[in-house]
Phi, psi and omega in degrees: 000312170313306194285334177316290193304327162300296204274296212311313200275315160313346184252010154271342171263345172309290194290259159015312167268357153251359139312326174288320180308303191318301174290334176284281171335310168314302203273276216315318169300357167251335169262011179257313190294335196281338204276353182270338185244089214304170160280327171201163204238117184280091153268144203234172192226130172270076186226168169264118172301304187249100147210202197270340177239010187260338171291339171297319180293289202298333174314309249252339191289321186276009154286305207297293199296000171289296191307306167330292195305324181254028151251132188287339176278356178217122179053100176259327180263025206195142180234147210271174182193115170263135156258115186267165171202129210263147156303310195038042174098301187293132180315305186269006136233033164267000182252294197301313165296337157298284195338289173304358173243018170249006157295310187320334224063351177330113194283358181200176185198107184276091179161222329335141148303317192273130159328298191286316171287346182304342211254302210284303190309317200301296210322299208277351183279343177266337148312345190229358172083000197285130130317189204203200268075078169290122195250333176216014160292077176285018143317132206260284193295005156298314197297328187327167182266343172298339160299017258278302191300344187285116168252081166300115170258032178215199197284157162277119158347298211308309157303320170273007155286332142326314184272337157305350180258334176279353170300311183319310199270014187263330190266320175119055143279149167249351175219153189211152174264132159253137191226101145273171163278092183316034155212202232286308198297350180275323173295293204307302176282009170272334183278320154302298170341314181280332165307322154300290156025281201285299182331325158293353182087027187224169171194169165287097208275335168192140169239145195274119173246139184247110145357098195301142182054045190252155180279158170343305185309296177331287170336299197299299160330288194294316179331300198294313172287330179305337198295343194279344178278191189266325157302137156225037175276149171219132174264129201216125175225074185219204204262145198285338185291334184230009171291260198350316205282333138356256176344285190308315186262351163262334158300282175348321140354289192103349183259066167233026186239156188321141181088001178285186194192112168233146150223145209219115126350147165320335168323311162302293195323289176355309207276309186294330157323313191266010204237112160208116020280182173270137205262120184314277177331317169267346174292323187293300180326297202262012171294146210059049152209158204278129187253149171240162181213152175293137162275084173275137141322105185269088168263205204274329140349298197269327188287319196310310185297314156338283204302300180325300175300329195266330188286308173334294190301295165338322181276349187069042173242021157200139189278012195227145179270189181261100163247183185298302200281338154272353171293278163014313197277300154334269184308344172283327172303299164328287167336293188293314155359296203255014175279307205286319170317310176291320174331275160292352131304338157304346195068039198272154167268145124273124173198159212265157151197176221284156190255125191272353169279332167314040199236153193271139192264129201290322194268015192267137130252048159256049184017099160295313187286006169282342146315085205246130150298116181250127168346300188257004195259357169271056157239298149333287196296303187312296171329315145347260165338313161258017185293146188214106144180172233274146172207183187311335197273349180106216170266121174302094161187169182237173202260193142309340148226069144063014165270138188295152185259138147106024149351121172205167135239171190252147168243120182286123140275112172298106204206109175097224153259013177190221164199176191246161177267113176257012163159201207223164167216140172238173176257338175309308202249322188081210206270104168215174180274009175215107207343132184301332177298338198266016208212270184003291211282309194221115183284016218265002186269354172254124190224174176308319188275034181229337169274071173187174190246163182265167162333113191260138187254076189314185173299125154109008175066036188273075209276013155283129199289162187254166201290336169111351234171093181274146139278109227276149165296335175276002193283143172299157163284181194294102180269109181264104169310111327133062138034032251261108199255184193247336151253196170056035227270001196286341219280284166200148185214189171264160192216161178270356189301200181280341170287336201042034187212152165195192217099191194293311170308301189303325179309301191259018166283318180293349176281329189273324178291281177347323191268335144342142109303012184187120193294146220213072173318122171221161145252127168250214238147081140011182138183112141144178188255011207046015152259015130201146189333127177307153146260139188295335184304323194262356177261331172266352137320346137295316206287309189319296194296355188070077138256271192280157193253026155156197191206088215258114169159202178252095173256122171293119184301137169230168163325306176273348168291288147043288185300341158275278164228207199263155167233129182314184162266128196301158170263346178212130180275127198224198304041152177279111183266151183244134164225147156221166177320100181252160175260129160298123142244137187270121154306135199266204155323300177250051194282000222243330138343289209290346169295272225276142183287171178298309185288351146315314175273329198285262207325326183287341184285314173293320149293000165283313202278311163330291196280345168299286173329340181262322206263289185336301186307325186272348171244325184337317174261032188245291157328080177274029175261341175220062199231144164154183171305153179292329147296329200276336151324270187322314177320279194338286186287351151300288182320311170304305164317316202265324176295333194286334164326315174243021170067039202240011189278121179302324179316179152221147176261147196246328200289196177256308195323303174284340157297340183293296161328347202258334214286287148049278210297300175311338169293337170268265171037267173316284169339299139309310180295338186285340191289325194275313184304278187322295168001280200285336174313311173296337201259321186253000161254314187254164228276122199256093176319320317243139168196131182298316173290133191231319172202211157333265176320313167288312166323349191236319179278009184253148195251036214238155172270166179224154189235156193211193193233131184321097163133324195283167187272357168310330201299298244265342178292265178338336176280283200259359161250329202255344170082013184275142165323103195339290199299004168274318186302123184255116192278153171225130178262004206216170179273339145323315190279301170332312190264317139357284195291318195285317191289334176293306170097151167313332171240042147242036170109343230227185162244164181298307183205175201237173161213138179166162190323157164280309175302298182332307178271344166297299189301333175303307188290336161318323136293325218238061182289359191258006165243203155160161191281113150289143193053179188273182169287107175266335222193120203248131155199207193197194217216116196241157199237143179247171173208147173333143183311115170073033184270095173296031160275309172289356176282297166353269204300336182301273205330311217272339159306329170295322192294339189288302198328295223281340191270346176103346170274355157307323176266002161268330165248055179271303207301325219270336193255337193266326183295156183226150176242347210280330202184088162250147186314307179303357186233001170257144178322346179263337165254012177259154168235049163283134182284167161210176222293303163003264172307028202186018185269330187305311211280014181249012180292290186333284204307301130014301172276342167256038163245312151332339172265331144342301189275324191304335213242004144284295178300340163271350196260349167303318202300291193304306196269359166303306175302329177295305196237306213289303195296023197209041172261320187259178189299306173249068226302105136358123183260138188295155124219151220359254189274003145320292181313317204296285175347312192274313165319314152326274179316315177276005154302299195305313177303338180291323190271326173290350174295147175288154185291320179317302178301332193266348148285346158268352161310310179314322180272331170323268164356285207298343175286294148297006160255006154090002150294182138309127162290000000 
């Protein structure tokens, strides 16, 4: 019983101590897992406490990490702890406070602010695994890969030069001045910039670099050259702490009057953001000019956090207003906040160990090895990367290449005591007047009409876009490159006045210059020795080159000039044309022949006759229109056949046979006449030639030589378009030679045809009547003034060319240098198509002998029946006497001729009567 009682109390304490075992493993396994979750985690933050974004930071960084620490949903068990570190502006120690602060142990370091410690700190952050999370380094080359550690938690420079560039190209501007910060964040976005640029077709004509920390004098200086130059677009990319002093020297200036152009990178806005109220003295500085501000989305967030921050400012507790780079500074906290959260609930640890590269020098004290590898941080930096979620900034997350998604700014107008929004720019929409979250949601709302900006009130209270662009006074004048030719000289020559140059070109660039608003010192510059024409190629391959700064005479815009450089709106329309020797033929007498051939003329005539003869056979005995004595049969069928030519036959055919035959037959008819009509039209109205060269196309097959003009660009057109063989081509300089050559002809020496400009040959032919232009105008272009590439002299001078055009004074002075009185087209005989007697006498010669023969043989056979009948008409015949008789004898010829034929045949019958003949 004992041992019984015994064994019972032995399985109860057994069992009691392995319950106790039981609780103790639960709680040791709960202090090995909680011992996985620090209490608390070190973040440290790199900014210049006293500056314009950094007093905005810090408040809004120690709002956050407050805000972390009291939500029970994020680190519940852990508490963040910022380590702050002032920068004081400086490179070198803006490096020795990251370093200290990466003594902390710290998992993350929200900054740098500066670009320039962002380039130096990431080195020792990717050796050491630290991310860097930056709220306001916008440096575009920061984003490089060389940079592993390098987090933006706000916009990249790259996107707002962009969007400044697409600003540009909404006014049509093309050069712009940049007045920058000589160090890393003023280069990096000045270098985007040229890059946005250039995709528009636009560029930077100079950039202005200011000093870092540099004074009003410095300033002042680089201004005075900018001022000298020809943009007066200004790009202003500097730090918000030294931006005004911009401002303040250039108003000093003058350059804040109507025709300036100023735009500011986010920096003003910033500075105008932190500023409450807005300090009148600086709003009078920066009026008509334009700002981008980062676009944050006004939700419910942000306004909440406003109201917080506006109760703050009021309490005096904090001296700075809310701009974009302390919300940005807010969300970055929050960003390391839920990376870290995620972290430790994956059950990862954090913690630091000795970097073995690391080591301290017996005679050194900077402790290197207080410098810890943190452990945990590319698993950090990844998590980094992918966190999603909503903050004062809107929706958080970054893209594929490590840039916050969804880029937008607000373009700012300065205007007054404050500004206004004058539209949006996204990397989505680009430049429209309606907000980007709304063009996110549908895209069907960015319509054309949402791309574009509202009204800009510019420097000087202007609401005209300014032209962008001066012509400064102080500039040497334009050295204008000049033809110097050997012929053609109405065109342009040398001349002895003080231009020492004149013609028709020069007439109208100075006419075009005169229409300028503004004046434009130029020289002009000879180019070529004047004993035979320059090449144009090599004369705008100066203008290409900066020797000369443009090129005034007649140069044809072409393809490969083009490419080079800008050309005005042509002022005379030209092209290439063929002229060679032509003969007049003159039409003779018996022009009206010459459509139908002999044997032509044979057949119609016989089938005229043929078919008269076919009808006659087919109606006569139907027909009493083709009945009758056998002559008067044969009339019948002569007439008829020959009438139906002009449709003019009295018969009618009564059978189905003959009707079948007239209609056929009128149908071959119609056909001959219309063919005989156009014929003789074409043969006695348009211009009868002879020329071997007929147009193009015999021109490129025929193996005849060609002749072209010292300079012009036909050889090389007529080489490479036209395939023709070098070696056909012949240079010619003067229009002498030109006529020279064509009358000699191709096989004396001479050429087949000329190829050359339509002005050239118009004034050639003007003299020269024994030639004239063949084929059509194969190739349309026109003759232009040239200038450097993207030169807005050359935008100026195309308006002013249009205005001579449209008011008429281009075309008095075409009159005054172009016109010829000597051999002008209109009056020569090789271009007119007045018919003249000349082609038309045979047939009136013809008509003319059968109306004489006619008459003849009427007036003889009236006479014969006068003399026969008439004197015995009446009963009692008068006895003559003298010039009575002669008198009366007339008057009764004349009564002879007036009788109807009916009567002189019954006179007739009378006569035969009383004299006992047979009727």
């Amino acid at each position: 019983m004992l041992d019984c009682k015994r064994s019972s109390l032995s399985r109860m304490a057994s069992a009691s101590l392995l319950t106790l075992w039981f609780y103790i493993s639960i709680i040791g396994a709960m202090a090995d897992n909680s011992g996985n979750i620090p209490s608390s985690i070190g973040i440290g933050a790199l900014f210049t406490f006293n500056s314009t974004i950094g007093r905005a930071a810090r408040l809004a960084l120690e709002l956050a990490v407050e805000d972390v620490n009291n939500d029970p949903s994020i680190l519940p068990q852990t508490r963040l702890d910022l380590y702050a570190q002032d920068t004081n502006c400086s490179g070198f120690l803006g490096t020795i406070q990251g370093l200290q602060l990466m003594e902390k142990k710290v998992v993350a370091i929200i900054g740098p602010q500066s670009s320039e410690i962002a380039h130096i700190i990431s080195h020792v952050a990717n050796e050491l695994h630290i991310p860097l999370i930056s709220f306001a380094a916008t440096d575009p080359a920061l984003s490089s890969l060389e940079y592993g550690y390098f987090v933006r938690s706000t916009h990249s420079d790259y996107f707002q030069m962009n969007a400044i560039a697409d600003l540009i190209a909404s006014y049509g501007w093309r050069e712009v001045t940049a007045i920058f910060v000589d160090d890393d964040f003023g280069r990096g976005g000045i270098n985007a910039l040229d890059d946005a640029l250039g995709k528009n077709r636009a560029k930077i004509s100079y950039k202005a670099a200011i000093p870092p920390n540099a004074d009003k004098s410095v300033i002042n200086d680089l201004l005075v050259r900018v001022n000298l130059m020809e943009s007066r677009i200004y790009v202003v990319h500097v730090n918000p702490d030294s931006g005004l002093k911009v401002f303040s020297v250039a108003k000093s200036l003058g350059m804040m009057a109507a025709g300036f152009v100023w735009i500011t990178s986010d920096w003003l806005a910033t500075i105008l953001d932190s500023l409450n109220p807005p300090n009148p003295d600086t709003m009078d500085l920066i009026q008509g000019v334009i700002a981008l501000r980062q676009h944050i989305l006004d939700s419910g967030l942000k306004r909440q956090f406003s109201s917080r921050w506006n109760k703050m400012l009021r309490n005096k507790d904090t001296m700075s207003s809310l701009n974009t780079y302390a919300l940005y500074a807010y969300d970055s906290i929050w960003l390391v906040a839920h990376t870290i959260d995620q972290i430790l609930k994956e059950g990862n640890t954090i913690y630091f160990s000795n970097d073995p590269r690391l080591k301290d020098s017996n005679d050194s004290s900077l402790h290197l090895t207080s410098l810890k590898f943190f452990n945990g941080g590319d698993k950090l930096l990844k998590n980094l990367l992918m966190t999603n979620f909503t903050g004062l900034t809107g929706q958080f997350q970054f893209n594929s290449d490590g840039n916050l998604i969804h880029p937008a700014y607000d373009i700012l107008n300065i205007g007054g005591t404050g500004f206004r929004r004058i539209g949006f720019w996204s990397n989505f929409s680009r430049l429209s007047v309606v907000a980007p979250e709304i063009l996110y949601q549908n895209w069907a709302n960015a319509s054309n009409s949402s791309q574009q900006l509202y009204s800009v009130i510019w420097p000087g209270e202007i609401t005209t876009t300014p032209r962008g662009w001066v012509f400064p006074n102080s500039r040497k004048p334009l050295r204008i490159g000049v033809p110097y030719r050997a012929s053609y000289k109405q065109f342009v020559s040398k001349d002895k006045g003080p231009e020492n140059v004149k013609g028709y070109c020069i007439d109208v660039f100075k006419a075009a210059v005169s229409l300028l608003p503004y004046p434009v010192p130029y020289t002009f510059i000879l180019f070529g020795n004047g004993s035979m024409n320059p090449s144009y190629d090599d004369l705008v391959e100066k203008v290409y080159e900066n020797y000369f700064d443009a090129a005034v005479g007649d140069i044809s815009i072409v393809t490969n000039r083009t490419r080079i450089v800008d050309f005005t709106q042509p002022y005379i329309e030209s092209g290439l044309v063929i002229v060679a020797p032509v003969k007049e033929r003159h039409s003779d007498a018996w022009a009206f022949l010459k459509p139908f051939t002999i044997k032509m003329w044979c057949i119609t005539g016989v089938s005229f006759l043929f078919v008269g003869l076919v009808v006659w056979i087919l109606e006569h005995r139907l027909n009493k229109e083709f009945r009758g004595t056998p002559r008067e049969q044969v009339a019948t069928i002569f007439w008829f056949s020959l009438s139906t030519l002009f449709f003019a036959h009295r018969e009618s055919a009564v059978s189905t046979l003959g009707r079948f035959v007239l209609i056929i037959w009128m149908f071959v008819v119609l056909i001959i006449n219309s063919s005989y009509t156009a014929s003789l039209t074409s043969i006695l109205t348009i211009q009868q030639l002879s020329s071997r060269i007929e147009g193009l196309d015999s021109l490129i097959s025929s193996l005849e030589p060609i002749g072209y003009q010292v300079g012009s660009f036909s050889k090389d057109y007529m080489i490479e378009e036209l395939n023709i063989d070098e070696s056909r081509l012949v240079p010619l300089n003067n229009p002498d030679e030109y006529a020279k050559a064509l009358d000699l002809g191709p096989r004396n020496g001479g050429v087949a045809a000329i190829v050359d400009e339509l002005p050239y040959i118009q004034l050639f032919l003007s003299d020269n009547c024994n030639f004239a232009t063949v084929g059509q105008e194969f190739t349309k272009s026109g003759w232009g003034f040239a200038f450097p590439r993207d030169s807005p002299l050359a935008v100026d001078l195309s308006t002013a060319i249009l205005t001579l055009s449209e008011n008429g004074d281009l075309e008095r002075i075409h009159d005054k240098w172009l016109t010829s009185a000597e051999c002008s087209s209109d009056d020569s005989q090789v271009d007119s198509n007045q018919l003249s007697l000349a082609s038309f006498w045979g047939l009136f010669l013809i008509s003319g002998l059968a109306c004489l023969i006619a008459l003849a043989i009427f007036f003889w056979r009236t006479l014969r029946q006068y003399t026969k009948y008439g004197s015995k008409v009446k009963d009692n015949p008068p006895e003559p006497v003298g010039s009575i008789q002669c008198t009366s004898s007339f008057k009764d010829l004349l009564s002879f001729i007036d009788m109807k034929e009916d009567e002189v045949k019954k006179q007739k019958q009378r006569v035969h009567h009383s004299d006992g003949q047979p009727v």
